[in-house]
PDB file of C-alpha atoms and ligand atoms in Angstrom:
ATOM      1  CA  MET A   1      11.746   1.024  23.159  1.00 92.00           C
ATOM      2  CA  TYR A   2       8.003   0.531  23.017  1.00 93.00           C
ATOM      3  CA  THR A   3       4.966  -0.813  24.814  1.00 94.00           C
ATOM      4  CA  LEU A   4       3.596  -4.288  24.143  1.00 96.00           C
ATOM      5  CA  ARG A   5      -0.055  -5.298  24.263  1.00 95.00           C
ATOM      6  CA  TYR A   6      -0.398  -8.105  26.777  1.00 97.00           C
ATOM      7  CA  PRO A   7      -2.275 -10.922  24.972  1.00 96.00           C
ATOM      8  CA  HIS A   8      -4.832 -11.466  27.719  1.00 95.00           C
ATOM      9  CA  ASP A   9      -7.341 -13.293  25.477  1.00 95.00           C
ATOM     10  CA  LYS A  10      -4.757 -15.816  24.373  1.00 95.00           C
ATOM     11  CA  ILE A  11      -3.111 -16.359  27.745  1.00 96.00           C
ATOM     12  CA  GLY A  12      -6.258 -16.598  29.880  1.00 95.00           C
ATOM     13  CA  ASP A  13      -6.264 -17.168  33.609  1.00 97.00           C
ATOM     14  CA  PRO A  14      -2.730 -17.210  35.096  1.00 97.00           C
ATOM     15  CA  PHE A  15      -3.847 -19.982  37.463  1.00 98.00           C
ATOM     16  CA  ASP A  16      -4.697 -22.236  34.504  1.00 97.00           C
ATOM     17  CA  VAL A  17      -1.182 -21.531  33.228  1.00 97.00           C
ATOM     18  CA  LEU A  18       0.211 -22.373  36.655  1.00 97.00           C
ATOM     19  CA  LYS A  19      -1.776 -25.614  36.825  1.00 97.00           C
ATOM     20  CA  ALA A  20      -0.366 -26.683  33.454  1.00 97.00           C
ATOM     21  CA  GLY A  21       3.134 -25.782  34.669  1.00 97.00           C
ATOM     22  CA  LEU A  22       2.782 -27.749  37.881  1.00 97.00           C
ATOM     23  CA  GLY A  23       1.102 -30.662  36.090  1.00 96.00           C
ATOM     24  CA  LYS A  24      -1.490 -30.855  38.859  1.00 97.00           C
ATOM     25  CA  ALA A  25      -4.099 -28.747  40.651  1.00 97.00           C
ATOM     26  CA  VAL A  26      -2.631 -25.670  42.327  1.00 97.00           C
ATOM     27  CA  PRO A  27      -2.408 -26.336  46.103  1.00 96.00           C
ATOM     28  CA  LYS A  28      -4.898 -24.121  47.900  1.00 97.00           C
ATOM     29  CA  PRO A  29      -2.423 -22.321  50.244  1.00 96.00           C
ATOM     30  CA  MET A  30      -0.177 -21.583  47.254  1.00 96.00           C
ATOM     31  CA  GLU A  31      -3.094 -20.207  45.270  1.00 97.00           C
ATOM     32  CA  THR A  32      -4.349 -18.009  48.115  1.00 96.00           C
ATOM     33  CA  ALA A  33      -0.922 -16.480  48.699  1.00 95.00           C
ATOM     34  CA  LEU A  34      -0.246 -16.076  44.992  1.00 96.00           C
ATOM     35  CA  ARG A  35      -3.502 -14.213  44.396  1.00 96.00           C
ATOM     36  CA  THR A  36      -2.293 -11.509  46.783  1.00 95.00           C
ATOM     37  CA  LEU A  37       1.195 -11.504  45.265  1.00 96.00           C
ATOM     38  CA  TYR A  38      -0.130 -11.244  41.702  1.00 96.00           C
ATOM     39  CA  LEU A  39      -2.358  -8.356  42.741  1.00 96.00           C
ATOM     40  CA  ASP A  40       0.638  -6.654  44.410  1.00 96.00           C
ATOM     41  CA  TYR A  41       2.540  -7.086  41.183  1.00 96.00           C
ATOM     42  CA  TRP A  42      -0.194  -5.357  39.209  1.00 96.00           C
ATOM     43  CA  LEU A  43      -0.623  -2.560  41.754  1.00 95.00           C
ATOM     44  CA  GLY A  44       3.152  -2.043  41.903  1.00 94.00           C
ATOM     45  CA  SER A  45       3.405  -1.931  38.067  1.00 94.00           C
ATOM     46  CA  GLY A  46       5.767  -4.883  38.193  1.00 94.00           C
ATOM     47  CA  ALA A  47       8.476  -2.801  39.887  1.00 93.00           C
ATOM     48  CA  GLY A  48      10.421  -4.846  42.400  1.00 91.00           C
ATOM     49  CA  CYS A  49      10.942  -1.877  44.724  1.00 91.00           C
ATOM     50  CA  ARG A  50       7.165  -1.546  45.138  1.00 92.00           C
ATOM     51  CA  ILE A  51       6.456  -5.171  45.919  1.00 90.00           C
ATOM     52  CA  THR A  52       6.676  -6.440  49.487  1.00 84.00           C
ATOM     53  CA  ALA A  53       8.880  -9.480  49.891  1.00 80.00           C
ATOM     54  CA  ASN A  54       7.182 -12.640  51.098  1.00 86.00           C
ATOM     55  CA  LYS A  55      10.136 -14.702  52.206  1.00 90.00           C
ATOM     56  CA  PRO A  56       8.247 -17.689  53.656  1.00 92.00           C
ATOM     57  CA  PHE A  57       6.342 -18.091  50.402  1.00 94.00           C
ATOM     58  CA  ARG A  58       9.567 -17.929  48.397  1.00 94.00           C
ATOM     59  CA  VAL A  59      11.211 -20.575  50.527  1.00 94.00           C
ATOM     60  CA  LYS A  60       8.206 -22.874  50.435  1.00 96.00           C
ATOM     61  CA  TYR A  61       7.138 -22.617  46.780  1.00 96.00           C
ATOM     62  CA  GLY A  62       9.962 -20.918  44.855  1.00 96.00           C
ATOM     63  CA  ALA A  63      11.560 -24.111  43.526  1.00 96.00           C
ATOM     64  CA  ALA A  64       8.220 -25.519  42.332  1.00 97.00           C
ATOM     65  CA  LEU A  65       7.359 -22.295  40.496  1.00 97.00           C
ATOM     66  CA  ARG A  66      10.753 -22.099  38.823  1.00 97.00           C
ATOM     67  CA  ALA A  67      10.379 -25.723  37.735  1.00 97.00           C
ATOM     68  CA  ALA A  68       6.914 -24.898  36.353  1.00 98.00           C
ATOM     69  CA  TYR A  69       8.462 -22.159  34.212  1.00 98.00           C
ATOM     70  CA  LYS A  70      10.688 -24.774  32.561  1.00 97.00           C
ATOM     71  CA  LYS A  71       7.489 -26.219  31.067  1.00 97.00           C
ATOM     72  CA  THR A  72       7.540 -23.306  28.608  1.00 97.00           C
ATOM     73  CA  TYR A  73      10.628 -24.777  26.898  1.00 97.00           C
ATOM     74  CA  GLU A  74      10.315 -26.346  23.478  1.00 95.00           C
ATOM     75  CA  GLY A  75       8.509 -29.684  23.497  1.00 96.00           C
ATOM     76  CA  LYS A  76       6.986 -28.999  26.946  1.00 96.00           C
ATOM     77  CA  PRO A  77       3.290 -28.435  27.741  1.00 95.00           C
ATOM     78  CA  LEU A  78       3.545 -24.641  28.037  1.00 97.00           C
ATOM     79  CA  PHE A  79       5.568 -23.991  24.893  1.00 97.00           C
ATOM     80  CA  GLY A  80       2.448 -22.389  23.402  1.00 96.00           C
ATOM     81  CA  LEU A  81       2.581 -19.710  26.119  1.00 97.00           C
ATOM     82  CA  ARG A  82       6.137 -18.839  25.117  1.00 97.00           C
ATOM     83  CA  ALA A  83       5.118 -18.659  21.453  1.00 96.00           C
ATOM     84  CA  GLU A  84       2.180 -16.312  22.219  1.00 97.00           C
ATOM     85  CA  LEU A  85       4.310 -13.991  24.343  1.00 97.00           C
ATOM     86  CA  LEU A  86       7.030 -13.841  21.685  1.00 96.00           C
ATOM     87  CA  ALA A  87       4.422 -13.258  18.950  1.00 96.00           C
ATOM     88  CA  VAL A  88       3.121 -10.011  20.485  1.00 95.00           C
ATOM     89  CA  ALA A  89       6.550  -8.430  20.032  1.00 94.00           C
ATOM     90  CA  GLY A  90       6.687  -9.386  16.345  1.00 91.00           C
ATOM     91  CA  ASN A  91      10.179  -9.017  14.999  1.00 91.00           C
ATOM     92  CA  ARG A  92      11.171  -6.116  17.295  1.00 93.00           C
ATOM     93  CA  CYS A  93      12.756  -6.159  20.708  1.00 95.00           C
ATOM     94  CA  PRO A  94      10.654  -3.883  22.966  1.00 95.00           C
ATOM     95  CA  SER A  95      13.794  -2.763  24.800  1.00 95.00           C
ATOM     96  CA  CYS A  96      16.329  -1.760  22.123  1.00 94.00           C
ATOM     97  CA  GLY A  97      14.061  -1.633  19.048  1.00 93.00           C
ATOM     98  CA  GLY A  98      16.427  -4.000  17.250  1.00 91.00           C
ATOM     99  CA  ALA A  99      15.426  -7.225  15.614  1.00 83.00           C
ATOM    100  CA  ARG A 100      14.619 -10.699  16.880  1.00 84.00           C
ATOM    101  CA  PRO A 101      13.196 -10.843  20.371  1.00 93.00           C
ATOM    102  CA  VAL A 102      13.810 -14.567  20.714  1.00 93.00           C
ATOM    103  CA  GLN A 103      13.941 -14.952  24.486  1.00 95.00           C
ATOM    104  CA  LEU A 104      11.508 -14.553  27.339  1.00 95.00           C
ATOM    105  CA  ASP A 105      12.799 -12.226  29.998  1.00 95.00           C
ATOM    106  CA  HIS A 106      11.559 -12.456  33.572  1.00 96.00           C
ATOM    107  CA  HIS A 107      10.825  -8.792  34.146  1.00 95.00           C
ATOM    108  CA  LEU A 108      11.360  -9.449  37.836  1.00 94.00           C
ATOM    109  CA  PRO A 109      14.153 -12.040  37.803  1.00 93.00           C
ATOM    110  CA  GLN A 110      13.450 -15.554  39.022  1.00 92.00           C
ATOM    111  CA  THR A 111      16.100 -15.701  41.715  1.00 90.00           C
ATOM    112  CA  PRO A 112      14.951 -12.793  43.890  1.00 90.00           C
ATOM    113  CA  PHE A 113      11.308 -13.147  42.783  1.00 93.00           C
ATOM    114  CA  PRO A 114      10.518 -16.848  42.286  1.00 95.00           C
ATOM    115  CA  GLU A 115       6.837 -16.133  43.019  1.00 96.00           C
ATOM    116  CA  PHE A 116       6.566 -14.546  39.559  1.00 96.00           C
ATOM    117  CA  ALA A 117       8.576 -17.239  37.721  1.00 97.00           C
ATOM    118  CA  ILE A 118       5.513 -18.496  35.835  1.00 97.00           C
ATOM    119  CA  PHE A 119       3.318 -15.389  36.058  1.00 98.00           C
ATOM    120  CA  PRO A 120       2.619 -14.569  32.370  1.00 98.00           C
ATOM    121  CA  LEU A 121       2.507 -10.808  33.005  1.00 98.00           C
ATOM    122  CA  ASN A 122       6.112 -11.080  34.214  1.00 97.00           C
ATOM    123  CA  LEU A 123       7.298 -12.794  31.021  1.00 98.00           C
ATOM    124  CA  VAL A 124       8.367 -10.466  28.266  1.00 97.00           C
ATOM    125  CA  ALA A 125       9.849 -10.993  24.812  1.00 97.00           C
ATOM    126  CA  MET A 126      13.355  -9.583  24.498  1.00 96.00           C
ATOM    127  CA  CYS A 127      16.397  -9.967  22.270  1.00 95.00           C
ATOM    128  CA  GLY A 128      19.330 -11.991  23.583  1.00 93.00           C
ATOM    129  CA  PRO A 129      21.774  -9.098  24.120  1.00 93.00           C
ATOM    130  CA  CYS A 130      19.170  -6.971  25.979  1.00 94.00           C
ATOM    131  CA  ASN A 131      18.252  -9.906  28.162  1.00 93.00           C
ATOM    132  CA  GLN A 132      21.925 -10.437  28.997  1.00 92.00           C
ATOM    133  CA  ARG A 133      22.584  -6.778  29.735  1.00 91.00           C
ATOM    134  CA  LYS A 134      19.453  -6.488  31.833  1.00 88.00           C
ATOM    135  CA  SER A 135      20.596  -9.554  33.744  1.00 81.00           C
ATOM    136  CA  ALA A 136      19.211  -9.549  37.287  1.00 72.00           C
ATOM    137  CA  THR A 137      18.347  -5.842  37.291  1.00 73.00           C
ATOM    138  CA  THR A 138      15.364  -5.107  39.459  1.00 74.00           C
ATOM    139  CA  GLY A 139      15.915  -1.483  40.361  1.00 78.00           C
ATOM    140  CA  LYS A 140      16.236  -0.391  43.979  1.00 83.00           C
ATOM    141  CA  THR A 141      14.045   2.614  43.237  1.00 88.00           C
ATOM    142  CA  ILE A 142      11.390   3.176  40.614  1.00 91.00           C
ATOM    143  CA  ALA A 143      13.759   5.499  38.732  1.00 89.00           C
ATOM    144  CA  SER A 144      16.201   2.636  38.236  1.00 87.00           C
ATOM    145  CA  ALA A 145      13.612  -0.037  37.371  1.00 91.00           C
ATOM    146  CA  PHE A 146      13.415  -1.344  33.810  1.00 93.00           C
ATOM    147  CA  VAL A 147      10.322  -0.188  31.943  1.00 96.00           C
ATOM    148  CA  HIS A 148       7.573  -2.828  32.034  1.00 96.00           C
ATOM    149  CA  PRO A 149       6.595  -3.431  28.404  1.00 96.00           C
ATOM    150  CA  TYR A 150       2.983  -4.405  29.252  1.00 97.00           C
ATOM    151  CA  ILE A 151       2.260  -2.048  32.142  1.00 97.00           C
ATOM    152  CA  ASP A 152       4.245   1.162  31.640  1.00 96.00           C
ATOM    153  CA  GLN A 153       2.792   3.116  28.750  1.00 95.00           C
ATOM    154  CA  ILE A 154       5.372   4.736  26.496  1.00 94.00           C
ATOM    155  CA  PRO A 155       3.667   7.613  24.687  1.00 93.00           C
ATOM    156  CA  ALA A 156       3.474   7.572  20.880  1.00 91.00           C
ATOM    157  CA  VAL A 157       5.963  10.399  20.361  1.00 93.00           C
ATOM    158  CA  SER A 158       9.401  10.772  18.788  1.00 95.00           C
ATOM    159  CA  PHE A 159      11.794  10.430  21.693  1.00 96.00           C
ATOM    160  CA  LEU A 160      14.936   9.728  19.670  1.00 97.00           C
ATOM    161  CA  THR A 161      17.046  12.066  17.593  1.00 97.00           C
ATOM    162  CA  ALA A 162      19.436  10.819  14.947  1.00 98.00           C
ATOM    163  CA  THR A 163      22.816  12.242  14.018  1.00 97.00           C
ATOM    164  CA  VAL A 164      24.153  11.481  10.572  1.00 97.00           C
ATOM    165  CA  THR A 165      27.932  11.496  10.190  1.00 96.00           C
ATOM    166  CA  ARG A 166      29.774  11.258   6.948  1.00 94.00           C
ATOM    167  CA  ALA A 167      32.926   9.219   7.227  1.00 85.00           C
ATOM    168  CA  VAL A 168      35.354   8.407   4.438  1.00 84.00           C
ATOM    169  CA  GLY A 169      33.323   6.623   1.790  1.00 82.00           C
ATOM    170  CA  SER A 170      30.454   5.945   4.125  1.00 89.00           C
ATOM    171  CA  TYR A 171      27.820   7.250   6.551  1.00 95.00           C
ATOM    172  CA  THR A 172      26.950   6.380  10.099  1.00 95.00           C
ATOM    173  CA  VAL A 173      23.807   7.192  12.057  1.00 97.00           C
ATOM    174  CA  SER A 174      23.640   7.267  15.830  1.00 96.00           C
ATOM    175  CA  PHE A 175      20.697   7.969  18.084  1.00 97.00           C
ATOM    176  CA  ALA A 176      20.197   9.896  21.282  1.00 98.00           C
ATOM    177  CA  PHE A 177      17.282   9.836  23.677  1.00 97.00           C
ATOM    178  CA  SER A 178      15.351  13.102  24.162  1.00 97.00           C
ATOM    179  CA  PRO A 179      13.894  12.955  27.672  1.00 96.00           C
ATOM    180  CA  ALA A 180      11.947  16.183  27.114  1.00 96.00           C
ATOM    181  CA  ALA A 181       9.674  14.309  24.668  1.00 96.00           C
ATOM    182  CA  ILE A 182       8.327  12.157  27.502  1.00 97.00           C
ATOM    183  CA  PRO A 183       5.946  14.122  29.763  1.00 96.00           C
ATOM    184  CA  ASP A 184       6.353  11.719  32.717  1.00 96.00           C
ATOM    185  CA  SER A 185       9.809  12.675  34.030  1.00 96.00           C
ATOM    186  CA  VAL A 186      10.273   9.480  36.043  1.00 95.00           C
ATOM    187  CA  LEU A 187       9.441   7.370  32.997  1.00 96.00           C
ATOM    188  CA  ALA A 188      11.866   9.507  30.978  1.00 97.00           C
ATOM    189  CA  LYS A 189      14.644   8.789  33.495  1.00 95.00           C
ATOM    190  CA  ARG A 190      13.894   5.083  33.434  1.00 95.00           C
ATOM    191  CA  MET A 191      13.964   5.009  29.627  1.00 96.00           C
ATOM    192  CA  ALA A 192      17.237   6.932  29.484  1.00 96.00           C
ATOM    193  CA  ARG A 193      18.857   4.601  31.972  1.00 94.00           C
ATOM    194  CA  GLN A 194      17.611   1.468  30.242  1.00 95.00           C
ATOM    195  CA  LEU A 195      18.595   2.585  26.731  1.00 96.00           C
ATOM    196  CA  GLU A 196      22.079   3.232  28.030  1.00 95.00           C
ATOM    197  CA  LYS A 197      22.238  -0.055  29.881  1.00 93.00           C
ATOM    198  CA  VAL A 198      21.201  -2.126  26.839  1.00 94.00           C
ATOM    199  CA  ASP A 199      23.498  -0.003  24.627  1.00 94.00           C
ATOM    200  CA  PHE A 200      20.782   0.434  22.028  1.00 95.00           C
ATOM    201  CA  ASN A 201      23.053   2.197  19.529  1.00 96.00           C
ATOM    202  CA  ARG A 202      25.239  -0.878  19.445  1.00 94.00           C
ATOM    203  CA  ALA A 203      22.155  -3.106  19.138  1.00 93.00           C
ATOM    204  CA  LEU A 204      20.907  -1.103  16.152  1.00 95.00           C
ATOM    205  CA  LEU A 205      24.276  -0.751  14.416  1.00 93.00           C
ATOM    206  CA  PRO A 206      24.026  -3.728  12.018  1.00 92.00           C
ATOM    207  CA  GLU A 207      20.477  -2.783  11.083  1.00 94.00           C
ATOM    208  CA  VAL A 208      21.419   0.843  10.528  1.00 96.00           C
ATOM    209  CA  GLY A 209      24.123  -0.302   8.106  1.00 94.00           C
ATOM    210  CA  GLU A 210      21.716  -2.551   6.259  1.00 95.00           C
ATOM    211  CA  LEU A 211      19.047   0.146   6.049  1.00 96.00           C
ATOM    212  CA  LEU A 212      21.544   2.728   4.753  1.00 97.00           C
ATOM    213  CA  THR A 213      22.436   0.430   1.861  1.00 96.00           C
ATOM    214  CA  GLU A 214      18.792  -0.367   1.189  1.00 97.00           C
ATOM    215  CA  LEU A 215      17.858   3.329   1.123  1.00 98.00           C
ATOM    216  CA  ALA A 216      20.771   4.145  -1.178  1.00 97.00           C
ATOM    217  CA  LEU A 217      19.647   1.453  -3.618  1.00 97.00           C
ATOM    218  CA  ARG A 218      16.047   2.626  -3.444  1.00 98.00           C
ATOM    219  CA  LEU A 219      17.044   6.246  -4.078  1.00 98.00           C
ATOM    220  CA  GLU A 220      19.092   5.160  -7.060  1.00 97.00           C
ATOM    221  CA  THR A 221      16.443   2.892  -8.607  1.00 97.00           C
ATOM    222  CA  GLU A 222      13.194   4.586  -7.552  1.00 98.00           C
ATOM    223  CA  VAL A 223      14.092   8.282  -7.603  1.00 98.00           C
ATOM    224  CA  VAL A 224      17.224   8.936  -9.648  1.00 97.00           C
ATOM    225  CA  ALA A 225      16.827   6.344 -12.444  1.00 97.00           C
ATOM    226  CA  PRO A 226      13.243   7.465 -13.290  1.00 97.00           C
ATOM    227  CA  ASN A 227      14.588  11.046 -13.315  1.00 97.00           C
ATOM    228  CA  GLY A 228      16.895  10.160 -16.201  1.00 97.00           C
ATOM    229  CA  GLY A 229      19.807   9.441 -13.870  1.00 97.00           C
ATOM    230  CA  VAL A 230      19.835  13.058 -12.640  1.00 97.00           C
ATOM    231  CA  ILE A 231      20.211  13.599  -8.892  1.00 98.00           C
ATOM    232  CA  ASP A 232      17.544  16.082  -7.788  1.00 98.00           C
ATOM    233  CA  GLN A 233      18.173  16.839  -4.111  1.00 98.00           C
ATOM    234  CA  SER A 234      14.612  17.982  -3.390  1.00 98.00           C
ATOM    235  CA  LEU A 235      13.122  14.782  -4.893  1.00 98.00           C
ATOM    236  CA  ILE A 236      15.416  12.696  -2.704  1.00 98.00           C
ATOM    237  CA  GLU A 237      14.537  14.661   0.437  1.00 98.00           C
ATOM    238  CA  GLU A 238      10.831  14.279  -0.345  1.00 98.00           C
ATOM    239  CA  TYR A 239      11.235  10.526  -0.912  1.00 98.00           C
ATOM    240  CA  LEU A 240      13.015  10.080   2.439  1.00 98.00           C
ATOM    241  CA  ARG A 241      10.386  12.100   4.326  1.00 98.00           C
ATOM    242  CA  ARG A 242       7.551  10.088   2.754  1.00 98.00           C
ATOM    243  CA  ASN A 243       9.432   6.926   3.569  1.00 98.00           C
ATOM    244  CA  ALA A 244       9.520   8.047   7.226  1.00 98.00           C
ATOM    245  CA  ASP A 245       5.738   8.644   7.204  1.00 97.00           C
ATOM    246  CA  ARG A 246       5.151   5.172   5.743  1.00 97.00           C
ATOM    247  CA  ILE A 247       7.399   3.534   8.372  1.00 96.00           C
ATOM    248  CA  GLU A 248       5.436   5.250  11.146  1.00 95.00           C
ATOM    249  CA  LEU A 249       2.170   3.987   9.676  1.00 95.00           C
ATOM    250  CA  GLN A 250       3.536   0.459   9.569  1.00 92.00           C
ATOM    251  CA  HIS A 251       5.327   0.444  12.934  1.00 89.00           C
ATOM    252  CA  ARG A 252       4.706   3.361  15.271  1.00 90.00           C
ATOM    253  CA  ILE A 253       5.327   7.063  15.670  1.00 92.00           C
ATOM    254  CA  GLY A 254       8.944   7.624  16.542  1.00 90.00           C
ATOM    255  CA  PHE A 255      10.220   4.238  15.350  1.00 94.00           C
ATOM    256  CA  TRP A 256      13.984   4.609  14.890  1.00 96.00           C
ATOM    257  CA  GLN A 257      13.874   3.800  11.168  1.00 97.00           C
ATOM    258  CA  ALA A 258      11.526   6.758  10.593  1.00 97.00           C
ATOM    259  CA  ILE A 259      13.731   9.065  12.669  1.00 97.00           C
ATOM    260  CA  MET A 260      16.702   7.926  10.628  1.00 98.00           C
ATOM    261  CA  SER A 261      14.959   8.483   7.289  1.00 98.00           C
ATOM    262  CA  ARG A 262      14.012  12.054   8.301  1.00 98.00           C
ATOM    263  CA  ALA A 263      17.521  12.784   9.553  1.00 98.00           C
ATOM    264  CA  LEU A 264      18.917  11.653   6.194  1.00 98.00           C
ATOM    265  CA  ALA A 265      16.368  13.868   4.407  1.00 98.00           C
ATOM    266  CA  ALA A 266      17.841  16.811   6.321  1.00 98.00           C
ATOM    267  CA  GLU A 267      21.409  15.912   5.373  1.00 97.00           C
ATOM    268  CA  ALA A 268      22.325  17.918   2.262  1.00 97.00           C
ATOM    269  CA  SER A 269      25.486  15.981   1.434  1.00 95.00           C
ATOM    270  CA  PHE A 270      23.597  12.692   1.516  1.00 97.00           C
ATOM    271  CA  CYS A 271      20.694  13.925  -0.607  1.00 98.00           C
ATOM    272  CA  SER A 272      22.865  15.666  -3.167  1.00 97.00           C
ATOM    273  CA  GLY A 273      24.614  12.457  -4.120  1.00 97.00           C
ATOM    274  CA  GLY A 274      26.591  11.350  -1.068  1.00 96.00           C
ATOM    275  CA  TYR A 275      24.219   8.397  -0.692  1.00 97.00           C
ATOM    276  CA  ARG A 276      26.046   6.836  -3.651  1.00 96.00           C
ATOM    277  CA  ASP A 277      28.954   6.072  -1.285  1.00 94.00           C
ATOM    278  CA  LEU A 278      26.687   3.409   0.153  1.00 95.00           C
ATOM    279  CA  LEU A 279      25.768   1.655  -3.077  1.00 94.00           C
ATOM    280  CA  PRO A 280      27.098  -1.887  -3.217  1.00 87.00           C
ATOM    281  CA  ARG A 281      30.234  -2.026  -5.350  1.00 83.00           C
ATOM    282  CA  PRO A 282      29.950  -4.196  -8.446  1.00 76.00           C
ATOM    283  CA  PRO A 283      32.280  -7.199  -8.261  1.00 74.00           C
ATOM    284  CA  ALA A 284      35.731  -6.284  -9.574  1.00 71.00           C
TER     285      ALA A 284
HETATM  286 ZN1   ZN B 301      16.930  -5.719  22.520  1.00 90.87          ZN
END
């Protein structure tokens, strides 16, 4: 889970976005009401429980705003907006940390909050499974609200711990959230709840498997082969720790791949040769 930088320069004025979505000038009464609602959204950190409902506005303009959002679909005038918002997440889902955030999630869902259907600050890149598991979650209290990837600031600290388990002929790595690493206790609760809800261990599972094999191959070819084929546990531990430092430089402090690399460095059985269980078998 991590914070995204909202691409303000590329998105510009949300009312220009709205105009493009409506395909015409924004009606004055709609604009006036929306300015207040958008400000409420910002002041309430995008948490539904902090935003006052404006039922008459929803009834009057909700359908038009939801239709405007559909202009972000491929081949429609606002597809560029979708592309920009997906681009800021790169190849990482801000919710689970897994790969491929290919969908735009309405942070506040469209049905209860149609006023934010085409508000760019409410549109967040997310992977398909996270988006599905989040579903229409809005959170009745701030403690149960999903973290807002643009507004809530997740500190650059390691808030995950990894447990390495040796199974027969293989290894598995699972992660746990450490709330104590997050100074803001409400944010910590929200993160814990969300990570559980999106089942982030399950989301990361295929990538963990792939990374384990990749690391095993790299240890074999980059550490053990140059050492004359001799397994030197301390060289392997050092390699895995440096690998973790490099990952944090490339991604961010506390990125799960770095946590995993350090946990493997601390696993004596793995570093003393157990990693070879993970090497791809030559074809029989
Ligand atoms: Zn995800």
